[in-house]
XYZ file of C-alpha atoms in Angstrom:
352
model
C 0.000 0.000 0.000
C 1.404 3.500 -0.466
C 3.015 5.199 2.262
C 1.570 8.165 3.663
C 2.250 12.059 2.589
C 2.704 14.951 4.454
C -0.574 16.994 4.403
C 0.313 20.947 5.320
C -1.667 22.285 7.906
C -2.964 25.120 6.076
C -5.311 22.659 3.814
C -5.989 20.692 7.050
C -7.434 24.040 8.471
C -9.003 24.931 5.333
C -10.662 21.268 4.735
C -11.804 21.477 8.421
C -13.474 24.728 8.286
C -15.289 23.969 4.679
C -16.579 20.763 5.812
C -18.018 22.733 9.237
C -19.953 25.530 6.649
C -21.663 22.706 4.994
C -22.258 20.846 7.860
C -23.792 23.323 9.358
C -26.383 23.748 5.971
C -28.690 21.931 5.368
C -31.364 22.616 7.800
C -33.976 20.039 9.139
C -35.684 20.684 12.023
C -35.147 17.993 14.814
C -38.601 16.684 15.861
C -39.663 15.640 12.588
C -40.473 11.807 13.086
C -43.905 12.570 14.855
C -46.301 10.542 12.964
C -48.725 12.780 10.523
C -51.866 10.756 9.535
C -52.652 12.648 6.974
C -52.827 10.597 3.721
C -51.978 11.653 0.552
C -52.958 10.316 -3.589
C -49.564 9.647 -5.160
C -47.397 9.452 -2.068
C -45.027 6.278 -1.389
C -45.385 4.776 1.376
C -41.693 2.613 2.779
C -42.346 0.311 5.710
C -39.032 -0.480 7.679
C -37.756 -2.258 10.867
C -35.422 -0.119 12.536
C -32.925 -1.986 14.971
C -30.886 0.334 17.119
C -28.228 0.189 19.971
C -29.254 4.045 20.532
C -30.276 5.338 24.139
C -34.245 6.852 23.715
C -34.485 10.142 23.625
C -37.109 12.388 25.854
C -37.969 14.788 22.936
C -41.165 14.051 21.112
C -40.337 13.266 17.299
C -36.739 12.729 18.450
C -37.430 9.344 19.577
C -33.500 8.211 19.925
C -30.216 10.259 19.920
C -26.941 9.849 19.757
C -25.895 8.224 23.130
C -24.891 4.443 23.235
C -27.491 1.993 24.654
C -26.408 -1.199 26.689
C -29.176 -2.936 24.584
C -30.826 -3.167 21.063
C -34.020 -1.456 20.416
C -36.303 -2.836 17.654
C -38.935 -0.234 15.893
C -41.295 -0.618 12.657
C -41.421 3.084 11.118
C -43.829 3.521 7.733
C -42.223 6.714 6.502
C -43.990 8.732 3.409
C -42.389 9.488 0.510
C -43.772 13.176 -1.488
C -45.651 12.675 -4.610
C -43.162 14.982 -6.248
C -40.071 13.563 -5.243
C -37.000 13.277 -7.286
C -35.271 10.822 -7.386
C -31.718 10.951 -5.084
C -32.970 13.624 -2.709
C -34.304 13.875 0.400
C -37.318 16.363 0.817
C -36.555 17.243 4.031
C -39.200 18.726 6.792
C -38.408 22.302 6.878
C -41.143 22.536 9.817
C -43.276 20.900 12.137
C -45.353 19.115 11.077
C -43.991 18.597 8.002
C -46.039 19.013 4.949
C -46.969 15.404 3.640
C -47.543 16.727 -0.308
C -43.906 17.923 -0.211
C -41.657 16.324 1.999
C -40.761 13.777 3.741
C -42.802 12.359 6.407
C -43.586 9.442 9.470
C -47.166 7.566 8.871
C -46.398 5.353 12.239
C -43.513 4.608 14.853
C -44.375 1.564 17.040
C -41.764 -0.776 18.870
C -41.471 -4.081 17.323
C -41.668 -7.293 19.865
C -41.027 -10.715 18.368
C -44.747 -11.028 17.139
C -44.789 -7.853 15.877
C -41.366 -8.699 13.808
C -42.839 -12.127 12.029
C -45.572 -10.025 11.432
C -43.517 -7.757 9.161
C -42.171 -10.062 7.688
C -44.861 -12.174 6.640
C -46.160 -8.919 5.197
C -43.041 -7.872 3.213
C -42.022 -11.093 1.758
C -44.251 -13.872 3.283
C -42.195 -16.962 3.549
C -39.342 -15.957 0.935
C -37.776 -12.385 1.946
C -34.991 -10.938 0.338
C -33.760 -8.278 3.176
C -31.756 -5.187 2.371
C -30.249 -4.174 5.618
C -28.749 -0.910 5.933
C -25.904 0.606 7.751
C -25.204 4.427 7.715
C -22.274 6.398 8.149
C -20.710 9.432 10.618
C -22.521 12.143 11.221
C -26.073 10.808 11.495
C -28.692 11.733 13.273
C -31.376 8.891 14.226
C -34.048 10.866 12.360
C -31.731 11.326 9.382
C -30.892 7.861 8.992
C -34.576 6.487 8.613
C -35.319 9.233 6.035
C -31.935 8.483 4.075
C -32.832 4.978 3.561
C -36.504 4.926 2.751
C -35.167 7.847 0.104
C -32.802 4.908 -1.065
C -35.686 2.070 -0.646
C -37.702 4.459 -3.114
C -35.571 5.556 -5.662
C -33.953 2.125 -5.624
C -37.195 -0.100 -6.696
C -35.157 -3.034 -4.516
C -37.546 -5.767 -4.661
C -36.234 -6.434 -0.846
C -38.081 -5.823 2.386
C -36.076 -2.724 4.222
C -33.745 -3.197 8.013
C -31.974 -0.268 8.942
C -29.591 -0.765 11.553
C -28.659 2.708 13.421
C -25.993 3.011 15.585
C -25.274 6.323 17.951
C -23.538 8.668 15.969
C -24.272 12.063 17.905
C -24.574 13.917 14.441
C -22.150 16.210 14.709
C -18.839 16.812 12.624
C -16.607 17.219 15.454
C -16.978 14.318 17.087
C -15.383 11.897 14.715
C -13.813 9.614 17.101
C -16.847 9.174 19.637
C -18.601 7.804 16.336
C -15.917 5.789 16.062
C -16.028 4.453 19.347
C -20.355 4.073 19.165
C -19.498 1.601 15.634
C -16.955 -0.515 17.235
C -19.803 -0.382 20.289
C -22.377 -1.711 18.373
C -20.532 -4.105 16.109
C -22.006 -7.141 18.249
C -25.536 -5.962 18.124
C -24.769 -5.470 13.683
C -23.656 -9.108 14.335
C -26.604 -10.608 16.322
C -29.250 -9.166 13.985
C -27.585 -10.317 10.859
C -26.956 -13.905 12.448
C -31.211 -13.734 13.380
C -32.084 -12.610 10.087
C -29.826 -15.515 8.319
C -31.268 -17.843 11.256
C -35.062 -16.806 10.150
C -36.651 -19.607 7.820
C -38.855 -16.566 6.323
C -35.617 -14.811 4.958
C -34.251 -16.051 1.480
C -31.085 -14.080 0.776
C -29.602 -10.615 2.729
C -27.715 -7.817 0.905
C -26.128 -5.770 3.269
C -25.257 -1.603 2.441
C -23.154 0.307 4.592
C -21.624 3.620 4.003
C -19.012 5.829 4.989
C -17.734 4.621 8.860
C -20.636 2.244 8.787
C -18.788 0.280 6.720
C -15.880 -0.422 8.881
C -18.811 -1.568 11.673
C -20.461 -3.478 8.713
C -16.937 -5.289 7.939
C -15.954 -5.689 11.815
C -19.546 -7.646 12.037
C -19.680 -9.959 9.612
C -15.628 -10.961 10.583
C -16.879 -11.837 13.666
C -20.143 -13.525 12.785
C -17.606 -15.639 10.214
C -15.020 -16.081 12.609
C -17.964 -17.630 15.217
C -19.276 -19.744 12.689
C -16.602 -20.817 10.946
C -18.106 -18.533 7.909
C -20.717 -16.440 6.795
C -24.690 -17.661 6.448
C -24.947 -18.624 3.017
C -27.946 -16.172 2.984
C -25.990 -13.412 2.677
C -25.274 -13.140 -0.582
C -24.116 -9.732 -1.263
C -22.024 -7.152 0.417
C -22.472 -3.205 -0.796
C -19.529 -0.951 0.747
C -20.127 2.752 -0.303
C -17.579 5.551 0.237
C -15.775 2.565 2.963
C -13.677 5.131 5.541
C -11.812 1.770 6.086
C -7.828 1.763 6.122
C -7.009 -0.440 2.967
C -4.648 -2.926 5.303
C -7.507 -2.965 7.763
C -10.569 -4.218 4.969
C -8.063 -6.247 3.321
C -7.377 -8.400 6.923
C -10.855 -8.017 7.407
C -12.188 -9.438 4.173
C -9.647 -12.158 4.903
C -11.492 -13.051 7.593
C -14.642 -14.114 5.990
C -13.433 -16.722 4.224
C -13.267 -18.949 0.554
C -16.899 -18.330 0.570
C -17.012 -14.868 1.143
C -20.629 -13.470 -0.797
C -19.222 -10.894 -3.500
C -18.152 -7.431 -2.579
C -18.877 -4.128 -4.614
C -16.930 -0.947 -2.959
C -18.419 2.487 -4.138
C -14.932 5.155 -4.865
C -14.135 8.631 -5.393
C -10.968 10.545 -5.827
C -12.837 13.554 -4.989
C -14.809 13.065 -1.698
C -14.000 15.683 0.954
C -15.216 14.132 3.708
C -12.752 10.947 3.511
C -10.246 13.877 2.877
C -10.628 14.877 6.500
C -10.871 10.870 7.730
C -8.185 10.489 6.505
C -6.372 13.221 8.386
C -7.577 12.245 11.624
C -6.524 8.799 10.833
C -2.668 9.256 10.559
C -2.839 10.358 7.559
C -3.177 7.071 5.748
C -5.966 6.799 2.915
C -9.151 5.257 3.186
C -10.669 2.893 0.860
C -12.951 4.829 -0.602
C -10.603 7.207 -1.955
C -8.037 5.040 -3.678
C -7.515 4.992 -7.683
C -8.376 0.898 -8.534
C -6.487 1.551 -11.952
C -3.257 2.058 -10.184
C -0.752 -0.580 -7.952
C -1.046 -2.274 -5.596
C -4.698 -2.342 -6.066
C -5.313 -3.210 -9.860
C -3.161 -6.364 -9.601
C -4.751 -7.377 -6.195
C -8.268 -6.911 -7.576
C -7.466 -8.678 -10.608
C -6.241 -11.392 -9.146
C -9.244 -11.765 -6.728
C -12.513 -11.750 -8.627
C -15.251 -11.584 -5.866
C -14.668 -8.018 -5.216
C -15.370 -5.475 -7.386
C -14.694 -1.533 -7.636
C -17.037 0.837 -8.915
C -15.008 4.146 -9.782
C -17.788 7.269 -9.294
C -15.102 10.047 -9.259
C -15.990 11.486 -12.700
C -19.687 11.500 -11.584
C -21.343 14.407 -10.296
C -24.017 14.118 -8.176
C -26.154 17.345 -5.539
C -23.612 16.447 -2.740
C -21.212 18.952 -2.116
C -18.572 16.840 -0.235
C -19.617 14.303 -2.624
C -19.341 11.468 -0.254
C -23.132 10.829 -0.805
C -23.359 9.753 -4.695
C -24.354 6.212 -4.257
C -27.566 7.404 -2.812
C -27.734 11.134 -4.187
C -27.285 10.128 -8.041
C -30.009 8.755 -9.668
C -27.903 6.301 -11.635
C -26.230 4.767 -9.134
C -29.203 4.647 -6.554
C -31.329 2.951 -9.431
C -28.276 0.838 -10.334
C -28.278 -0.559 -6.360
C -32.219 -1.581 -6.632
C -31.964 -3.302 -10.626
C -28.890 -4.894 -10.214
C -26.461 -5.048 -6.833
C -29.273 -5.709 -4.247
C -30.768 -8.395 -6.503
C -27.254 -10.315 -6.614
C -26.017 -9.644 -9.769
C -22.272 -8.529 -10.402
C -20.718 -5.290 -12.043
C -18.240 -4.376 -13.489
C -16.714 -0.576 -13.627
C -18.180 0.219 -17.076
C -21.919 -1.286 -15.838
């Protein structure tokens, strides 16, 4: 792997201070996931289970923040999609309530027991499932990550029944390293819901997408489910890593971990994301995964010589995200591209 450079501090300050303006845009309310029973003709409608390792927040709409819990919560949100959406954005609440013909909005929030989970399932799949379970990344609020994915569910088509997995990320760009902390925290609850779901006679086959820092708790949990079993559920079948803020060493031990029967692995890249920039600052220096160039050494003769991983190279694309760490869920393309092709089990290659 290459060796690190010397970054001058100067473009550290000035990388810092850009990503805290736009950070700091972007304005949703907090609050917004009170449920609004008003219906609407034309709206989408995205029923998810929500498991969490987040401690309950007091504030109504909040529902959980971004301290660690010493146990998994379990949730079933139905989350409204605008009639006028576009596809690979988030119309998000500007008030509360938030208007249901525009933007974003929660039909129900109920906690899910065990008969209340089977239930879901038999009504998303019946006895033959395909789950997509999804992982976010740093800098997340609870809120955000529930409207992020049933924006990806929707735009995606993914004929899969939705699990978002949420751990505590506090939401909040300076506290990198406390995220860090809450994904290596909740790596054995990521771990216990993917061995249940593979465990479940309902379920057929499980893609799992993480992004950003989520996918070094996404990576750490399945090691250790293969490591405990002496290799992954054969159910899952597909592994989606997008913008991976993963050390290169790190994933490659990792992925070394699962086994000869490791599912097939599709990693989302781009030269020009900003926000690995700054990860990979913090992190000695050394460059993450989702920033690397797969056309140059050591990488294009290790990922030739392994076929069950494959690179999908989004630099030149330009999607609405201005640290453009978002684009496998902000471009159209690419979000469509998840739902027709990757969560479905089929295999890629660079030029699609």
């Amino acid at each position: 792997m290459a060796a690190a450079s010397r970054f001058p501090l100067p473009r550290l300050i000035g990388l810092t201070l850009g990503l805290a303006v736009l950070a700091a845009c972007g304005g949703a309310p907090k609050g917004f996931l009170l449920p609004t029973q008003t219906p609407v003709s034309g709206a989408q409608k995205v029923d998810m289970l929500v498991i969490t390792t987040r401690r309950a927040s007091p504030e109504p709409g909040v529902v959980f923040g971004g301290e660690r819990d010493p146990s998994e919560s379990v949730s079933e949100i139905v989350v409204s999609v605008p009639p006028g959406h576009r596809v690979g954005k988030v119309e998000w609440p500007k008030s509360n309530p938030p208007d249901p013909q525009r933007e974003f909005t929660t039909v129900s929030l109920s906690p899910a027991d065990r008969p209340a989970v089977r239930a879901w399932f038999q009504r998303q799949g019946g006895e033959h499932a395909r789950l997509l379970v999804f992982v976010h990344g740093f800098n997340t609020r609870f809120e955000s990550s529930v409207y992020r994915f049933a924006q990806i569910v929707a735009d995606s088509g993914a004929d899969a029944a939705p699990v978002l997995f949420t751990w505590p990320s506090r939401g909040r760009l300076f506290d990198y390293e406390y995220d860090r902390d809450s994904a290596i925290y909740s790596r054995d609850a990521l771990e216990r819901g993917l061995a249940r779901a593979a465990d479940a006679p309902e379920v057929k086959e499980i893609t799992v997408l993480a992004h950003s820092m989520g996918t070094y708790l996404t990576m750490e949990a399945l090691r250790q489910l293969a490591i405990r079993r002496g290799r992954l559920p054969a159910k899952i079948t597909a592994i989606v890593l997008a913008s991976p803020d993963i050390d290169p060493h790190v994933f490659a031990r990792q992925y070394e971990a699962l086994g000869p029967d490791a599912p097939h692995v599709t990693i989302f890249v781009s030269r020009d994301d900003r926000a690995l920039q700054i990860s990979r600052l913090l992190a000695g220096n050394l460059l993450r995964l989702g920033s690397i160039d797969p056309s140059q050494e050591p990488y294009r003769s290790r990922l030739e010589a392994n076929g069950k991983i494959t690179i999908i190279d989004l630099t030149k694309l330009k999607a609405g995200d201005k640290l453009n760490h978002g684009k496998f869920a902000q471009s159209p393309e690419v979000v469509r591209l998840l739902g027709t092709q990757l969560i479905n089990g089929q295999v890629l290659s660079d030029g699609r």
